[in-house]
mmCIF file of C-alpha atoms and ligand atoms in Angstrom:
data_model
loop_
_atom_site.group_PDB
_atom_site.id
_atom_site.type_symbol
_atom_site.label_atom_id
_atom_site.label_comp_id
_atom_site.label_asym_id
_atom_site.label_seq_id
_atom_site.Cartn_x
_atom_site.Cartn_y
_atom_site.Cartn_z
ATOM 1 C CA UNK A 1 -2.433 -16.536 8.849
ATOM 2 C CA UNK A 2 -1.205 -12.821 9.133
ATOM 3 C CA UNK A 3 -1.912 -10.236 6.865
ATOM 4 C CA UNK A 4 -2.235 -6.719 6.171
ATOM 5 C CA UNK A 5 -5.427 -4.058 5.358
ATOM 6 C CA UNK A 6 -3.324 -0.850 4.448
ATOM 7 C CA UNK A 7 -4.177 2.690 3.889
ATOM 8 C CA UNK A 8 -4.525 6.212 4.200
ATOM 9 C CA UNK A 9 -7.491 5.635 6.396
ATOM 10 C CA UNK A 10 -8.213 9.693 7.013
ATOM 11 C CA UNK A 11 -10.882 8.583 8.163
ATOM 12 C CA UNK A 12 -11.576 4.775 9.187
ATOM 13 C CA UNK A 13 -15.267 4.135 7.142
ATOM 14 C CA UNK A 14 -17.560 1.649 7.881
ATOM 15 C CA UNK A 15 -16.766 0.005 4.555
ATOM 16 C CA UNK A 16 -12.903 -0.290 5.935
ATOM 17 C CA UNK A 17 -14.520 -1.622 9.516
ATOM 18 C CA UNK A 18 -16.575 -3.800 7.320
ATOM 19 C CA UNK A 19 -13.204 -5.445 5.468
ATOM 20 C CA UNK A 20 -11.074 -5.590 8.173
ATOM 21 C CA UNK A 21 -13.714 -7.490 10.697
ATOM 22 C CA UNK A 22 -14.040 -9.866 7.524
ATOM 23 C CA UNK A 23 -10.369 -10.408 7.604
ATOM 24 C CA UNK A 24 -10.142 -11.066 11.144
ATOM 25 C CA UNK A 25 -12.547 -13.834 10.893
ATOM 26 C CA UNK A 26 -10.999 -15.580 8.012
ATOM 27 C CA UNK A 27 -7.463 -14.912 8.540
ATOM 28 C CA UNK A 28 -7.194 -14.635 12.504
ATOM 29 C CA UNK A 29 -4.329 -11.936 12.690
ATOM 30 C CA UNK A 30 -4.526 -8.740 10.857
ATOM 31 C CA UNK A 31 -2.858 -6.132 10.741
ATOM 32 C CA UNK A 32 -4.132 -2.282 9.822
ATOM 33 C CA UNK A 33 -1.158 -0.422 8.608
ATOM 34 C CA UNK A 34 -1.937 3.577 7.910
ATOM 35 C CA UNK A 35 0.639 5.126 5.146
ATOM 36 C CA UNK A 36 2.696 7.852 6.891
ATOM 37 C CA UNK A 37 2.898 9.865 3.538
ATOM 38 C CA UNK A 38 4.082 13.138 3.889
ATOM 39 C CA UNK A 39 3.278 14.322 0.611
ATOM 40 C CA UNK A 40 -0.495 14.130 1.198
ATOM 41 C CA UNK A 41 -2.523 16.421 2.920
ATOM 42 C CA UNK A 42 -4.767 14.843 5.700
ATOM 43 C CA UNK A 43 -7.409 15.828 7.554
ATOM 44 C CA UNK A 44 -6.284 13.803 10.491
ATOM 45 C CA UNK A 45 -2.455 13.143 11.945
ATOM 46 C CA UNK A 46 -1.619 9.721 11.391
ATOM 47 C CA UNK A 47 -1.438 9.231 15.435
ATOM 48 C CA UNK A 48 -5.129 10.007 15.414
ATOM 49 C CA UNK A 49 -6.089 7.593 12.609
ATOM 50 C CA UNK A 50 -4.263 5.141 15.017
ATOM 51 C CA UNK A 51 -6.600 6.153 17.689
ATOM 52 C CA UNK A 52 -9.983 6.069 16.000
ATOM 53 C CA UNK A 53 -8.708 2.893 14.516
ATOM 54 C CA UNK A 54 -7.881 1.167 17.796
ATOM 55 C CA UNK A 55 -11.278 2.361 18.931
ATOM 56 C CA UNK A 56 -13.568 0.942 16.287
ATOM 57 C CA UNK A 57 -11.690 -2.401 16.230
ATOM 58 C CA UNK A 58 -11.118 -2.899 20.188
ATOM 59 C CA UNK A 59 -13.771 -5.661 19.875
ATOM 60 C CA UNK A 60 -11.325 -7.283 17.394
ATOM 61 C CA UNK A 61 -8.365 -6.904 20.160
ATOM 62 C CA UNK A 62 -6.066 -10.063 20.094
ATOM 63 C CA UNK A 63 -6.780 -10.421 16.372
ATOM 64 C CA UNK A 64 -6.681 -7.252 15.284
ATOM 65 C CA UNK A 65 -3.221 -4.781 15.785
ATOM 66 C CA UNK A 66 -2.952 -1.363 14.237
ATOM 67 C CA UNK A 67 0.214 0.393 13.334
ATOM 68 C CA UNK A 68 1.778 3.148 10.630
ATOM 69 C CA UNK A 69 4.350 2.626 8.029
ATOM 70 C CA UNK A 70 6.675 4.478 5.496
ATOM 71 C CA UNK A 71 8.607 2.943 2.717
ATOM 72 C CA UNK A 72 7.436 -0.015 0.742
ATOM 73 C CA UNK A 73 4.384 -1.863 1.760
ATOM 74 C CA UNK A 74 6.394 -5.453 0.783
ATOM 75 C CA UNK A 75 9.376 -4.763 3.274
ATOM 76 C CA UNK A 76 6.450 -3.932 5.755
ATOM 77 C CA UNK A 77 5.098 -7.173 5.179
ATOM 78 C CA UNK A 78 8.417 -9.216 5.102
ATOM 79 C CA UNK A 79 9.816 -7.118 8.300
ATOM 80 C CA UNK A 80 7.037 -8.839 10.293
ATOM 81 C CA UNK A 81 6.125 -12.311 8.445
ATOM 82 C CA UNK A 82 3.334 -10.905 6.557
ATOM 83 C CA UNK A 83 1.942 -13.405 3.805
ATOM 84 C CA UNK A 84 -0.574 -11.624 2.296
ATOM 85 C CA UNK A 85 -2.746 -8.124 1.765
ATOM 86 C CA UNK A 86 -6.105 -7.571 2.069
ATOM 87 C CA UNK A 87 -8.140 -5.179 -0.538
ATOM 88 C CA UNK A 88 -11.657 -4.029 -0.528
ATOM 89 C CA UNK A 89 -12.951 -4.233 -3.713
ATOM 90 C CA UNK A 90 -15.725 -1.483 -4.351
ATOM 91 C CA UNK A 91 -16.112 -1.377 -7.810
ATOM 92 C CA UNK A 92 -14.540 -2.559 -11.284
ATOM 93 C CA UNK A 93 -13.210 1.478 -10.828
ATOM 94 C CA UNK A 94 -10.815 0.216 -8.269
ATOM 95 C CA UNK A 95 -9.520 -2.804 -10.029
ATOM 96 C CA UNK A 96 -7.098 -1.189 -12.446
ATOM 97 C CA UNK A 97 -4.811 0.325 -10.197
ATOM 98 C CA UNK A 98 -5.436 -2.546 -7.314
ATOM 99 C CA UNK A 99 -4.385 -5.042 -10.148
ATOM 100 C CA UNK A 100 -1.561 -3.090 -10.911
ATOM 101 C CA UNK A 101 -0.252 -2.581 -7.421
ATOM 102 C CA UNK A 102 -0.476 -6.268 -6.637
ATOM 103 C CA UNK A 103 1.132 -7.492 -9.496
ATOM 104 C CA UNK A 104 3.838 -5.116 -8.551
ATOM 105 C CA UNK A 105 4.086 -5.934 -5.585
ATOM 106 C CA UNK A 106 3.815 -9.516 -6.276
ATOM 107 C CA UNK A 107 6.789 -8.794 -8.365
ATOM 108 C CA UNK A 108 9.258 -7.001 -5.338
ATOM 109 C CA UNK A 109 8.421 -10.287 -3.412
ATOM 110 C CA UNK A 110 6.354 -12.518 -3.062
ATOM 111 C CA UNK A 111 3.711 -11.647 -0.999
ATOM 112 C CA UNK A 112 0.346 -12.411 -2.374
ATOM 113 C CA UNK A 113 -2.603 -9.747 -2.491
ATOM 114 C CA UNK A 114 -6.258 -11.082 -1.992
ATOM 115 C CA UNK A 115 -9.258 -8.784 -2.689
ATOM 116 C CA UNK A 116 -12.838 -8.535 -0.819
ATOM 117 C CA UNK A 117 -15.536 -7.733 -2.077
ATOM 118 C CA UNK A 118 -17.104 -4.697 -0.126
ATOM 119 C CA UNK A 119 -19.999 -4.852 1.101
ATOM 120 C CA UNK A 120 -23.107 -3.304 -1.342
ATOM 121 C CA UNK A 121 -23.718 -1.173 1.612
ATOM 122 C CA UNK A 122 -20.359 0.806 1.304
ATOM 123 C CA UNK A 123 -19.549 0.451 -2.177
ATOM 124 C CA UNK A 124 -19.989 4.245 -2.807
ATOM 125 C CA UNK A 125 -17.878 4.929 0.323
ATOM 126 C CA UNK A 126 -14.366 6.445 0.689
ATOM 127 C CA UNK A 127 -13.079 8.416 3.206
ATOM 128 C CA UNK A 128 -12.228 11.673 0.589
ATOM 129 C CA UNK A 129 -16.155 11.711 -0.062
ATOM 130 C CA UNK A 130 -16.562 11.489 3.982
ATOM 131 C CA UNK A 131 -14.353 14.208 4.525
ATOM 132 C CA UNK A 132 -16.303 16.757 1.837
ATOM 133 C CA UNK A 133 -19.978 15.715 2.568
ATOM 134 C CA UNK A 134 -19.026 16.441 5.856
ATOM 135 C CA UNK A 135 -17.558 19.649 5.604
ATOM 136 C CA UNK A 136 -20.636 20.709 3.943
ATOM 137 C CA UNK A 137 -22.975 19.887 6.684
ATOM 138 C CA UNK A 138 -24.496 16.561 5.347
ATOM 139 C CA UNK A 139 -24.877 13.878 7.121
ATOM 140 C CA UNK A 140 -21.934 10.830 7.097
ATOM 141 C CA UNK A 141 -23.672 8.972 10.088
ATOM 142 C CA UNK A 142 -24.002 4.900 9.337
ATOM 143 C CA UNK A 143 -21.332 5.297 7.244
ATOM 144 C CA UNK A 144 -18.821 5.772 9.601
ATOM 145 C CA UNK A 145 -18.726 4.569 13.458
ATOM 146 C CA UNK A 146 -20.060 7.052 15.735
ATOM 147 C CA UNK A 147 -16.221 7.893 17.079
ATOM 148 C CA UNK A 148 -14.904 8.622 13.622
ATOM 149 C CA UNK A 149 -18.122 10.965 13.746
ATOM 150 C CA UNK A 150 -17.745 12.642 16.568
ATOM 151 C CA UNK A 151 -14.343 13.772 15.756
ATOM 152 C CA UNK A 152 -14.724 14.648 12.298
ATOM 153 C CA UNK A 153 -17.505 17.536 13.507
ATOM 154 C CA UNK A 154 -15.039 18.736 16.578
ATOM 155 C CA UNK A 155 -12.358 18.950 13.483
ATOM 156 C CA UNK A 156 -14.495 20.409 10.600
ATOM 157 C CA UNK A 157 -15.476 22.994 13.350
ATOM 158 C CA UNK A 158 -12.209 23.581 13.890
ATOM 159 C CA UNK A 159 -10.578 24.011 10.365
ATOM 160 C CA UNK A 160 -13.727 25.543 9.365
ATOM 161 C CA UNK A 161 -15.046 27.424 12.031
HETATM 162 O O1 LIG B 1 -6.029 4.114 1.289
HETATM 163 P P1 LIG B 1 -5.099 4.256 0.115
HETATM 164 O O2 LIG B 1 -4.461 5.628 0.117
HETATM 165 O O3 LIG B 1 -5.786 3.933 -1.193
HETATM 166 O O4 LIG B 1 -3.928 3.159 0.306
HETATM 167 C C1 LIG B 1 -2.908 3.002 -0.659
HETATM 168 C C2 LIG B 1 -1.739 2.133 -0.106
HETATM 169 C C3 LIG B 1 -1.288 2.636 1.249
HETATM 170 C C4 LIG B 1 -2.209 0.719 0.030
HETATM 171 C C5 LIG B 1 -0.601 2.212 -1.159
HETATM 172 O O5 LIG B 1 -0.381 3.537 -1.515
HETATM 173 C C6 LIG B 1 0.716 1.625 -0.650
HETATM 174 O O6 LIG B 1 0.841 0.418 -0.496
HETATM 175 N N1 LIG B 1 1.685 2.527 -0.375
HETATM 176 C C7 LIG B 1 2.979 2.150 0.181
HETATM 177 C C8 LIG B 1 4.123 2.390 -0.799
HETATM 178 C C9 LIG B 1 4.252 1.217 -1.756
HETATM 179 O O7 LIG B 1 4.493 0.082 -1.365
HETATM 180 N N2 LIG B 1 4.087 1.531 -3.052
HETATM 181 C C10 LIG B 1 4.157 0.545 -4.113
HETATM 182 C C11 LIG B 1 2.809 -0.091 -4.379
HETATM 183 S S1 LIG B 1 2.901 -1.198 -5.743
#
C-alpha cells in the first residue's frame, strides 16, 4: 500500500523519523511530501529539507521516497495513486485540527487519513520548538538525528551569528 507522511518538516525530528519508519514497515511504500508554502517563513529551503530527509531515511531507500508539493494534498495523493495519509498523533492537542483536515479531505476525495500514535519519547516534539531551543543554545540532540543537528548549528550560526 502507498501512502503519504506530509509536512512542513523545517526540520525532520526524530518523532517524524519515528512515524515515517513505522509507516514503512506497515505500509511498504511511503511517501514524505514537504509543503512548498510560500507564505511561511522557514528556517530551511525546502530543497534542504529534501536533503536532510533523504539522509535520515536512506536506510528506508526502496520503501521510502521523498518529494515537495504545492496545491492540495488530495490531488497530490490522486496524481500518484496515493490511498491513504499518515499522521502522528502527539497529543489530544493535535486531534482537533487533524480531525478536521481529514474529514475534509476525506470529503475532496476519497482518500482515507490514518493516525499514529507518536511515540511517548517525542510527544513534546515539533520542529518550531527545535528551531527556538536551538537558537538559544540548548541542547536538541536525541531529538533530532545527528545530520538535522549538525546543520541546524552551521545555520543558527549563520542567521545568528
Ligand atoms: O507539518 P505541518 O505544517 O503541520 O503539515 C501540514 C500539512 C502539510 C499536512 C497541511 O498543511 C496540508 O496538507 N497542506 C496542503 C494544502 C491542503 O491540502 N490543505 C487542505 C487540508 S484539509
Amino acid at each position: 500500500m502507498h501512502v503519504v507522511c506530509p509536512g512542513s518538516f523545517d526540520p525532520v525530528t526524530n518523532g517524524h523519523l519515528d512515524v515515517i519508519s513505522r509507516a514503512a514497515v506497515l505500509y511498504g511504500q511511503v511517501t514524505v511530501a514537504v509543503l512548498v508554502n510560500k507564505g511561511k517563513s522557514s528556517l530551511f529551503t525546502v530543497e534542504e529539507r529534501i536533503e536532510m530527509l533523504q539522509e535520515v531515511t536512506a536506510d528506508l531507500e526502496g520503501q521510502v521516497q521523498v518529494t515537495s508539493f504545492h496545491g492540495l494534498l488530495v490531488d497530490f495523493c490522486r496524481d500518484r495513486g496515493i490511498v491513504a495519509i499518515v499522521k502522528g498523533l502527539r497529543a489530544v492537542s493535535d486531534f482537533d485540527y487533524e480531525l478536521q483536515m481529514a474529514q475534509m479531505n476525506h470529503r475532496l476525495t476519497d482518500v482515507e487519513t490514518l493516525f499514529m500514535a507518536t511515540n511517548p519519547l517525542y510527544s513534546f516534539l515539533s520542529s518550531s520548538l527545535v528551531k527556538d531551543v536551538a537558537t538559544y543554545g540548548g541542547d536538541v540532540s536525541g531529538l533530532v538525528p545527528d545530520v538535522v543537528l549538525a546543520r541546524l548549528a552551521e545555520r543558527i550560526a549563520t542567521v545568528w551569528p
